[in-house]
Amino acid sequence: MQGASNAAQESGGVGRREPLTRHAAEQYLESRLGWPMATLMAFPRFFLIETINLCNARCIMCGIDFDDKKKIVMSSALFDKITEELAQHAGQVTKVMLYLDNEPLLDRRLHERVRLLKQAGIVCVNIATNGSILTKNRVTELIEAGLDEIYITLDSLHKATYESIRIGLEFERTYQGILTVIEQRNRMQSALRIRIQMILMAENHQEAETFLGHWKERLKPDDEIVLQKAHNWGNTVPVMTFGDEEQVNDIPCIALWGTMVIHADGQVGLCCVDTGRSHPLGDANRERIEDLWRSPVLEEIRALHLSCQRTRIPLCNRCTLWRDDKNSLQRLQSAHEPL
C-alpha cells in the first residue's frame, strides 16, 4: 500500500513497546497511516476489491479454502456502483487494489475494470498476482488500460522449492511471466511500477539475499523488491515464527482504519484475512461505502483495538498480518530500508 502512506502502511522496524491504548493508539495509527484520525474515519484510503473469487494455486501458507468456493464474478452493475462512489471521493482514495481472495488475472475483464477506475480519477490502481498466467497480450491490455502497479510473487528461484510452495503452478511459466512484464513494460515505455515479492517461510528464507540480487539486476530504479514475512491468517495457519508474534496484540491493526475489502458478491468483510466473513460489515450492492466504513460492527471492533482488547476477537488475536515490520522492501533507487 502506497502513496502518502509508504512510510505508513508499509513501514515498520519499530522496537518493543508498551501496549498502546486510547490516545497513544490513535497516535500510532496516524503515524503508520500518514493521516489524522478525522481523515481516516471519513472514507477509506485503500480498497481491496475482488472481481472474481477463484485461484489457480493451492499455496501451503494460504488460509483460504478455494476448493469449497462457488465461482463468483463481480457483476458490471456492482463494479460500476463502486466505481461511481470512488469517483466522488477520488481525492481521498490513495490506492485501489483489484484483488483479495483470488488470482485477479482469472477475471478476463480485469483490464476493463482498471480502465474504468482510471477514468474515475483513481490515482493508483494495483493488482497482485502469482504471475502464472501473465502473457504478452494480458500485460499489454493492462498497461494500455492504465495499470499503475503490479505485485508479482515468486517464492523461490529454485523450481523444486517454488513448486512445493505454490502447489499447482509451474516455476518456468511464472518466471517467464515476470520477464514478460518487465520486457513489455520497457518496450511500451510505460510508467508501470513492478514489485517482485518473496513470502518468507521455513522453505525459502535462506534465499533472501540471492533473491534480492537476482531481481535488482533486472528491474528499473522505480521498481521494488520485497521480502514479506508469512502471516498466520488471523492465527489460523501455522507459519514460520519471526520473534515478534508476542507484540502484535499490543497495537491496533491499521487495516481497520485504512482499508475496505469488497468481495465479488458485494459483501464487505472486516479485513483481508476475514475470508469466512465472520464479521460482515454489510453489502456494497445496497449500502454506500461511507456508511459501511462506519458500520456498528466495525466501530465496535475498532473500539476494542483502541483499548488494547483485540484478544477478545478471535480473528484479531495474535494475527500477524500487519505486524510492525511486515516487509523488508528494497527500492532500487535508494538503499535498503525496512518496512
JSON list of N, CA, C and O in Angstrom, two decimals, residues 250-292:
[
{"chain": "A", "resi": 250, "resn": "ASP", "atom": "N", "xyz": [-0.31, -5.83, 21.15]},
{"chain": "A", "resi": 250, "resn": "ASP", "atom": "CA", "xyz": [-0.07, -4.57, 21.87]},
{"chain": "A", "resi": 250, "resn": "ASP", "atom": "C", "xyz": [-0.41, -3.34, 21.04]},
{"chain": "A", "resi": 250, "resn": "ASP", "atom": "O", "xyz": [-0.35, -2.22, 21.55]},
{"chain": "A", "resi": 251, "resn": "ILE", "atom": "N", "xyz": [-0.75, -3.55, 19.77]},
{"chain": "A", "resi": 251, "resn": "ILE", "atom": "CA", "xyz": [-1.01, -2.41, 18.88]},
{"chain": "A", "resi": 251, "resn": "ILE", "atom": "C", "xyz": [-2.34, -2.60, 18.15]},
{"chain": "A", "resi": 251, "resn": "ILE", "atom": "O", "xyz": [-2.77, -3.73, 17.92]},
{"chain": "A", "resi": 252, "resn": "PRO", "atom": "N", "xyz": [-3.02, -1.50, 17.80]},
{"chain": "A", "resi": 252, "resn": "PRO", "atom": "CA", "xyz": [-4.22, -1.63, 16.98]},
{"chain": "A", "resi": 252, "resn": "PRO", "atom": "C", "xyz": [-3.84, -1.97, 15.54]},
{"chain": "A", "resi": 252, "resn": "PRO", "atom": "O", "xyz": [-2.77, -1.59, 15.07]},
{"chain": "A", "resi": 253, "resn": "CYS", "atom": "N", "xyz": [-4.69, -2.69, 14.86]},
{"chain": "A", "resi": 253, "resn": "CYS", "atom": "CA", "xyz": [-4.42, -3.08, 13.48]},
{"chain": "A", "resi": 253, "resn": "CYS", "atom": "C", "xyz": [-4.76, -1.93, 12.53]},
{"chain": "A", "resi": 253, "resn": "CYS", "atom": "O", "xyz": [-5.90, -1.43, 12.52]},
{"chain": "A", "resi": 254, "resn": "ILE", "atom": "N", "xyz": [-3.80, -1.55, 11.71]},
{"chain": "A", "resi": 254, "resn": "ILE", "atom": "CA", "xyz": [-4.00, -0.42, 10.80]},
{"chain": "A", "resi": 254, "resn": "ILE", "atom": "C", "xyz": [-5.06, -0.69, 9.73]},
{"chain": "A", "resi": 254, "resn": "ILE", "atom": "O", "xyz": [-5.65, 0.24, 9.19]},
{"chain": "A", "resi": 255, "resn": "ALA", "atom": "N", "xyz": [-5.34, -1.96, 9.45]},
{"chain": "A", "resi": 255, "resn": "ALA", "atom": "CA", "xyz": [-6.32, -2.28, 8.41]},
{"chain": "A", "resi": 255, "resn": "ALA", "atom": "C", "xyz": [-7.69, -1.72, 8.74]},
{"chain": "A", "resi": 255, "resn": "ALA", "atom": "O", "xyz": [-8.44, -1.32, 7.85]},
{"chain": "A", "resi": 256, "resn": "LEU", "atom": "N", "xyz": [-8.04, -1.68, 10.02]},
{"chain": "A", "resi": 256, "resn": "LEU", "atom": "CA", "xyz": [-9.39, -1.25, 10.42]},
{"chain": "A", "resi": 256, "resn": "LEU", "atom": "C", "xyz": [-9.62, 0.24, 10.20]},
{"chain": "A", "resi": 256, "resn": "LEU", "atom": "O", "xyz": [-10.76, 0.70, 10.21]},
{"chain": "A", "resi": 257, "resn": "TRP", "atom": "N", "xyz": [-8.57, 0.99, 10.01]},
{"chain": "A", "resi": 257, "resn": "TRP", "atom": "CA", "xyz": [-8.68, 2.43, 9.76]},
{"chain": "A", "resi": 257, "resn": "TRP", "atom": "C", "xyz": [-8.19, 2.81, 8.35]},
{"chain": "A", "resi": 257, "resn": "TRP", "atom": "O", "xyz": [-8.34, 3.95, 7.97]},
{"chain": "A", "resi": 258, "resn": "GLY", "atom": "N", "xyz": [-7.66, 1.84, 7.62]},
{"chain": "A", "resi": 258, "resn": "GLY", "atom": "CA", "xyz": [-7.09, 2.19, 6.33]},
{"chain": "A", "resi": 258, "resn": "GLY", "atom": "C", "xyz": [-7.73, 1.56, 5.13]},
{"chain": "A", "resi": 258, "resn": "GLY", "atom": "O", "xyz": [-7.79, 2.18, 4.07]},
{"chain": "A", "resi": 259, "resn": "THR", "atom": "N", "xyz": [-8.25, 0.33, 5.26]},
{"chain": "A", "resi": 259, "resn": "THR", "atom": "CA", "xyz": [-8.59, -0.45, 4.07]},
{"chain": "A", "resi": 259, "resn": "THR", "atom": "C", "xyz": [-9.98, -1.06, 4.16]},
{"chain": "A", "resi": 259, "resn": "THR", "atom": "O", "xyz": [-10.34, -1.68, 5.17]},
{"chain": "A", "resi": 260, "resn": "MET", "atom": "N", "xyz": [-10.74, -0.92, 3.06]},
{"chain": "A", "resi": 260, "resn": "MET", "atom": "CA", "xyz": [-12.02, -1.62, 2.93]},
{"chain": "A", "resi": 260, "resn": "MET", "atom": "C", "xyz": [-11.86, -2.77, 1.95]},
{"chain": "A", "resi": 260, "resn": "MET", "atom": "O", "xyz": [-11.23, -2.61, 0.90]},
{"chain": "A", "resi": 261, "resn": "VAL", "atom": "N", "xyz": [-12.43, -3.92, 2.30]},
{"chain": "A", "resi": 261, "resn": "VAL", "atom": "CA", "xyz": [-12.39, -5.08, 1.42]},
{"chain": "A", "resi": 261, "resn": "VAL", "atom": "C", "xyz": [-13.80, -5.40, 0.92]},
{"chain": "A", "resi": 261, "resn": "VAL", "atom": "O", "xyz": [-14.74, -5.44, 1.70]},
{"chain": "A", "resi": 262, "resn": "ILE", "atom": "N", "xyz": [-13.91, -5.59, -0.39]},
{"chain": "A", "resi": 262, "resn": "ILE", "atom": "CA", "xyz": [-15.21, -5.88, -1.01]},
{"chain": "A", "resi": 262, "resn": "ILE", "atom": "C", "xyz": [-15.07, -7.16, -1.82]},
{"chain": "A", "resi": 262, "resn": "ILE", "atom": "O", "xyz": [-14.26, -7.25, -2.74]},
{"chain": "A", "resi": 263, "resn": "HIS", "atom": "N", "xyz": [-15.89, -8.16, -1.48]},
{"chain": "A", "resi": 263, "resn": "HIS", "atom": "CA", "xyz": [-15.84, -9.44, -2.17]},
{"chain": "A", "resi": 263, "resn": "HIS", "atom": "C", "xyz": [-16.64, -9.39, -3.47]},
{"chain": "A", "resi": 263, "resn": "HIS", "atom": "O", "xyz": [-17.40, -8.46, -3.73]},
{"chain": "A", "resi": 264, "resn": "ALA", "atom": "N", "xyz": [-16.47, -10.44, -4.28]},
{"chain": "A", "resi": 264, "resn": "ALA", "atom": "CA", "xyz": [-17.07, -10.46, -5.61]},
{"chain": "A", "resi": 264, "resn": "ALA", "atom": "C", "xyz": [-18.59, -10.37, -5.58]},
{"chain": "A", "resi": 264, "resn": "ALA", "atom": "O", "xyz": [-19.21, -9.87, -6.53]},
{"chain": "A", "resi": 265, "resn": "ASP", "atom": "N", "xyz": [-19.21, -10.85, -4.51]},
{"chain": "A", "resi": 265, "resn": "ASP", "atom": "CA", "xyz": [-20.67, -10.77, -4.40]},
{"chain": "A", "resi": 265, "resn": "ASP", "atom": "C", "xyz": [-21.14, -9.48, -3.74]},
{"chain": "A", "resi": 265, "resn": "ASP", "atom": "O", "xyz": [-22.34, -9.30, -3.51]},
{"chain": "A", "resi": 266, "resn": "GLY", "atom": "N", "xyz": [-20.19, -8.59, -3.40]},
{"chain": "A", "resi": 266, "resn": "GLY", "atom": "CA", "xyz": [-20.56, -7.31, -2.80]},
{"chain": "A", "resi": 266, "resn": "GLY", "atom": "C", "xyz": [-20.49, -7.29, -1.30]},
{"chain": "A", "resi": 266, "resn": "GLY", "atom": "O", "xyz": [-20.63, -6.22, -0.68]},
{"chain": "A", "resi": 267, "resn": "GLN", "atom": "N", "xyz": [-20.28, -8.45, -0.68]},
{"chain": "A", "resi": 267, "resn": "GLN", "atom": "CA", "xyz": [-20.21, -8.49, 0.78]},
{"chain": "A", "resi": 267, "resn": "GLN", "atom": "C", "xyz": [-18.89, -7.85, 1.25]},
{"chain": "A", "resi": 267, "resn": "GLN", "atom": "O", "xyz": [-17.84, -8.05, 0.65]},
{"chain": "A", "resi": 268, "resn": "VAL", "atom": "N", "xyz": [-19.00, -7.09, 2.33]},
{"chain": "A", "resi": 268, "resn": "VAL", "atom": "CA", "xyz": [-17.84, -6.39, 2.88]},
{"chain": "A", "resi": 268, "resn": "VAL", "atom": "C", "xyz": [-17.45, -7.06, 4.20]},
{"chain": "A", "resi": 268, "resn": "VAL", "atom": "O", "xyz": [-18.25, -7.12, 5.13]},
{"chain": "A", "resi": 269, "resn": "GLY", "atom": "N", "xyz": [-16.24, -7.59, 4.23]},
{"chain": "A", "resi": 269, "resn": "GLY", "atom": "CA", "xyz": [-15.75, -8.24, 5.43]},
{"chain": "A", "resi": 269, "resn": "GLY", "atom": "C", "xyz": [-14.92, -7.30, 6.27]},
{"chain": "A", "resi": 269, "resn": "GLY", "atom": "O", "xyz": [-14.65, -6.15, 5.89]},
{"chain": "A", "resi": 270, "resn": "LEU", "atom": "N", "xyz": [-14.52, -7.79, 7.42]},
{"chain": "A", "resi": 270, "resn": "LEU", "atom": "CA", "xyz": [-13.76, -6.96, 8.35]},
{"chain": "A", "resi": 270, "resn": "LEU", "atom": "C", "xyz": [-12.41, -6.55, 7.77]},
{"chain": "A", "resi": 270, "resn": "LEU", "atom": "O", "xyz": [-12.00, -5.39, 7.86]},
{"chain": "A", "resi": 271, "resn": "CYS", "atom": "N", "xyz": [-11.72, -7.51, 7.17]},
{"chain": "A", "resi": 271, "resn": "CYS", "atom": "CA", "xyz": [-10.38, -7.25, 6.65]},
{"chain": "A", "resi": 271, "resn": "CYS", "atom": "C", "xyz": [-10.03, -8.35, 5.66]},
{"chain": "A", "resi": 271, "resn": "CYS", "atom": "O", "xyz": [-10.83, -9.26, 5.42]},
{"chain": "A", "resi": 272, "resn": "CYS", "atom": "N", "xyz": [-8.81, -8.32, 5.14]},
{"chain": "A", "resi": 272, "resn": "CYS", "atom": "CA", "xyz": [-8.45, -9.29, 4.10]},
{"chain": "A", "resi": 272, "resn": "CYS", "atom": "C", "xyz": [-8.21, -10.69, 4.63]},
{"chain": "A", "resi": 272, "resn": "CYS", "atom": "O", "xyz": [-8.15, -11.64, 3.85]},
{"chain": "A", "resi": 273, "resn": "VAL", "atom": "N", "xyz": [-8.05, -10.86, 5.94]},
{"chain": "A", "resi": 273, "resn": "VAL", "atom": "CA", "xyz": [-7.92, -12.22, 6.47]},
{"chain": "A", "resi": 273, "resn": "VAL", "atom": "C", "xyz": [-9.26, -12.79, 6.94]},
{"chain": "A", "resi": 273, "resn": "VAL", "atom": "O", "xyz": [-9.33, -13.96, 7.33]},
{"chain": "A", "resi": 274, "resn": "ASP", "atom": "N", "xyz": [-10.31, -12.00, 6.87]},
{"chain": "A", "resi": 274, "resn": "ASP", "atom": "CA", "xyz": [-11.65, -12.46, 7.25]},
{"chain": "A", "resi": 274, "resn": "ASP", "atom": "C", "xyz": [-12.27, -13.18, 6.06]},
{"chain": "A", "resi": 274, "resn": "ASP", "atom": "O", "xyz": [-13.30, -12.77, 5.52]},
{"chain": "A", "resi": 275, "resn": "THR", "atom": "N", "xyz": [-11.61, -14.26, 5.62]},
{"chain": "A", "resi": 275, "resn": "THR", "atom": "CA", "xyz": [-12.04, -14.94, 4.41]},
{"chain": "A", "resi": 275, "resn": "THR", "atom": "C", "xyz": [-13.40, -15.61, 4.57]},
{"chain": "A", "resi": 275, "resn": "THR", "atom": "O", "xyz": [-14.13, -15.78, 3.60]},
{"chain": "A", "resi": 276, "resn": "GLY", "atom": "N", "xyz": [-13.73, -16.00, 5.78]},
{"chain": "A", "resi": 276, "resn": "GLY", "atom": "CA", "xyz": [-15.04, -16.60, 6.03]},
{"chain": "A", "resi": 276, "resn": "GLY", "atom": "C", "xyz": [-16.11, -15.59, 6.38]},
{"chain": "A", "resi": 276, "resn": "GLY", "atom": "O", "xyz": [-17.24, -15.95, 6.67]},
{"chain": "A", "resi": 277, "resn": "ARG", "atom": "N", "xyz": [-15.72, -14.32, 6.36]},
{"chain": "A", "resi": 277, "resn": "ARG", "atom": "CA", "xyz": [-16.64, -13.21, 6.67]},
{"chain": "A", "resi": 277, "resn": "ARG", "atom": "C", "xyz": [-17.34, -13.43, 8.01]},
{"chain": "A", "resi": 277, "resn": "ARG", "atom": "O", "xyz": [-18.55, -13.36, 8.14]},
{"chain": "A", "resi": 278, "resn": "SER", "atom": "N", "xyz": [-16.51, -13.69, 9.00]},
{"chain": "A", "resi": 278, "resn": "SER", "atom": "CA", "xyz": [-17.03, -13.89, 10.35]},
{"chain": "A", "resi": 278, "resn": "SER", "atom": "C", "xyz": [-17.52, -12.60, 10.98]},
{"chain": "A", "resi": 278, "resn": "SER", "atom": "O", "xyz": [-18.26, -12.63, 11.96]},
{"chain": "A", "resi": 279, "resn": "HIS", "atom": "N", "xyz": [-17.10, -11.48, 10.42]},
{"chain": "A", "resi": 279, "resn": "HIS", "atom": "CA", "xyz": [-17.55, -10.17, 10.90]},
{"chain": "A", "resi": 279, "resn": "HIS", "atom": "C", "xyz": [-18.07, -9.35, 9.72]},
{"chain": "A", "resi": 279, "resn": "HIS", "atom": "O", "xyz": [-17.44, -8.38, 9.29]},
{"chain": "A", "resi": 280, "resn": "PRO", "atom": "N", "xyz": [-19.23, -9.71, 9.16]},
{"chain": "A", "resi": 280, "resn": "PRO", "atom": "CA", "xyz": [-19.75, -8.99, 7.99]},
{"chain": "A", "resi": 280, "resn": "PRO", "atom": "C", "xyz": [-20.13, -7.55, 8.35]},
{"chain": "A", "resi": 280, "resn": "PRO", "atom": "O", "xyz": [-20.78, -7.29, 9.35]},
{"chain": "A", "resi": 281, "resn": "LEU", "atom": "N", "xyz": [-19.70, -6.64, 7.49]},
{"chain": "A", "resi": 281, "resn": "LEU", "atom": "CA", "xyz": [-20.00, -5.22, 7.71]},
{"chain": "A", "resi": 281, "resn": "LEU", "atom": "C", "xyz": [-21.21, -4.74, 6.93]},
{"chain": "A", "resi": 281, "resn": "LEU", "atom": "O", "xyz": [-21.81, -3.72, 7.28]},
{"chain": "A", "resi": 282, "resn": "GLY", "atom": "N", "xyz": [-21.55, -5.46, 5.85]},
{"chain": "A", "resi": 282, "resn": "GLY", "atom": "CA", "xyz": [-22.69, -5.03, 5.05]},
{"chain": "A", "resi": 282, "resn": "GLY", "atom": "C", "xyz": [-22.54, -5.46, 3.61]},
{"chain": "A", "resi": 282, "resn": "GLY", "atom": "O", "xyz": [-21.68, -6.28, 3.26]},
{"chain": "A", "resi": 283, "resn": "ASP", "atom": "N", "xyz": [-23.36, -4.88, 2.75]},
{"chain": "A", "resi": 283, "resn": "ASP", "atom": "CA", "xyz": [-23.46, -5.28, 1.34]},
{"chain": "A", "resi": 283, "resn": "ASP", "atom": "C", "xyz": [-23.28, -4.05, 0.46]},
{"chain": "A", "resi": 283, "resn": "ASP", "atom": "O", "xyz": [-24.10, -3.14, 0.49]},
{"chain": "A", "resi": 284, "resn": "ALA", "atom": "N", "xyz": [-22.22, -4.04, -0.34]},
{"chain": "A", "resi": 284, "resn": "ALA", "atom": "CA", "xyz": [-21.94, -2.90, -1.22]},
{"chain": "A", "resi": 284, "resn": "ALA", "atom": "C", "xyz": [-22.95, -2.79, -2.36]},
{"chain": "A", "resi": 284, "resn": "ALA", "atom": "O", "xyz": [-23.02, -1.74, -3.01]},
{"chain": "A", "resi": 285, "resn": "ASN", "atom": "N", "xyz": [-23.74, -3.83, -2.59]},
{"chain": "A", "resi": 285, "resn": "ASN", "atom": "CA", "xyz": [-24.80, -3.73, -3.59]},
{"chain": "A", "resi": 285, "resn": "ASN", "atom": "C", "xyz": [-25.87, -2.74, -3.17]},
{"chain": "A", "resi": 285, "resn": "ASN", "atom": "O", "xyz": [-26.48, -2.07, -4.00]},
{"chain": "A", "resi": 286, "resn": "ARG", "atom": "N", "xyz": [-26.11, -2.66, -1.86]},
{"chain": "A", "resi": 286, "resn": "ARG", "atom": "CA", "xyz": [-27.22, -1.86, -1.35]},
{"chain": "A", "resi": 286, "resn": "ARG", "atom": "C", "xyz": [-26.80, -0.66, -0.51]},
{"chain": "A", "resi": 286, "resn": "ARG", "atom": "O", "xyz": [-27.57, 0.28, -0.36]},
{"chain": "A", "resi": 287, "resn": "GLU", "atom": "N", "xyz": [-25.61, -0.72, 0.06]},
{"chain": "A", "resi": 287, "resn": "GLU", "atom": "CA", "xyz": [-25.19, 0.31, 1.01]},
{"chain": "A", "resi": 287, "resn": "GLU", "atom": "C", "xyz": [-24.05, 1.15, 0.45]},
{"chain": "A", "resi": 287, "resn": "GLU", "atom": "O", "xyz": [-23.26, 0.68, -0.37]},
{"chain": "A", "resi": 288, "resn": "ARG", "atom": "N", "xyz": [-23.96, 2.38, 0.93]},
{"chain": "A", "resi": 288, "resn": "ARG", "atom": "CA", "xyz": [-22.90, 3.27, 0.50]},
{"chain": "A", "resi": 288, "resn": "ARG", "atom": "C", "xyz": [-21.60, 2.94, 1.23]},
{"chain": "A", "resi": 288, "resn": "ARG", "atom": "O", "xyz": [-21.61, 2.55, 2.39]},
{"chain": "A", "resi": 289, "resn": "ILE", "atom": "N", "xyz": [-20.49, 3.15, 0.53]},
{"chain": "A", "resi": 289, "resn": "ILE", "atom": "CA", "xyz": [-19.19, 2.86, 1.11]},
{"chain": "A", "resi": 289, "resn": "ILE", "atom": "C", "xyz": [-18.98, 3.65, 2.40]},
{"chain": "A", "resi": 289, "resn": "ILE", "atom": "O", "xyz": [-18.50, 3.11, 3.41]},
{"chain": "A", "resi": 290, "resn": "GLU", "atom": "N", "xyz": [-19.35, 4.91, 2.41]},
{"chain": "A", "resi": 290, "resn": "GLU", "atom": "CA", "xyz": [-19.10, 5.72, 3.61]},
{"chain": "A", "resi": 290, "resn": "GLU", "atom": "C", "xyz": [-19.93, 5.24, 4.80]},
{"chain": "A", "resi": 290, "resn": "GLU", "atom": "O", "xyz": [-19.50, 5.35, 5.95]},
{"chain": "A", "resi": 291, "resn": "ASP", "atom": "N", "xyz": [-21.09, 4.63, 4.54]},
{"chain": "A", "resi": 291, "resn": "ASP", "atom": "CA", "xyz": [-21.89, 4.07, 5.63]},
{"chain": "A", "resi": 291, "resn": "ASP", "atom": "C", "xyz": [-21.28, 2.75, 6.11]},
{"chain": "A", "resi": 291, "resn": "ASP", "atom": "O", "xyz": [-21.24, 2.48, 7.32]},
{"chain": "A", "resi": 292, "resn": "LEU", "atom": "N", "xyz": [-20.81, 1.94, 5.19]},
{"chain": "A", "resi": 292, "resn": "LEU", "atom": "CA", "xyz": [-20.16, 0.69, 5.55]},
{"chain": "A", "resi": 292, "resn": "LEU", "atom": "C", "xyz": [-18.90, 0.95, 6.38]},
{"chain": "A", "resi": 292, "resn": "LEU", "atom": "O", "xyz": [-18.57, 0.19, 7.29]}
]
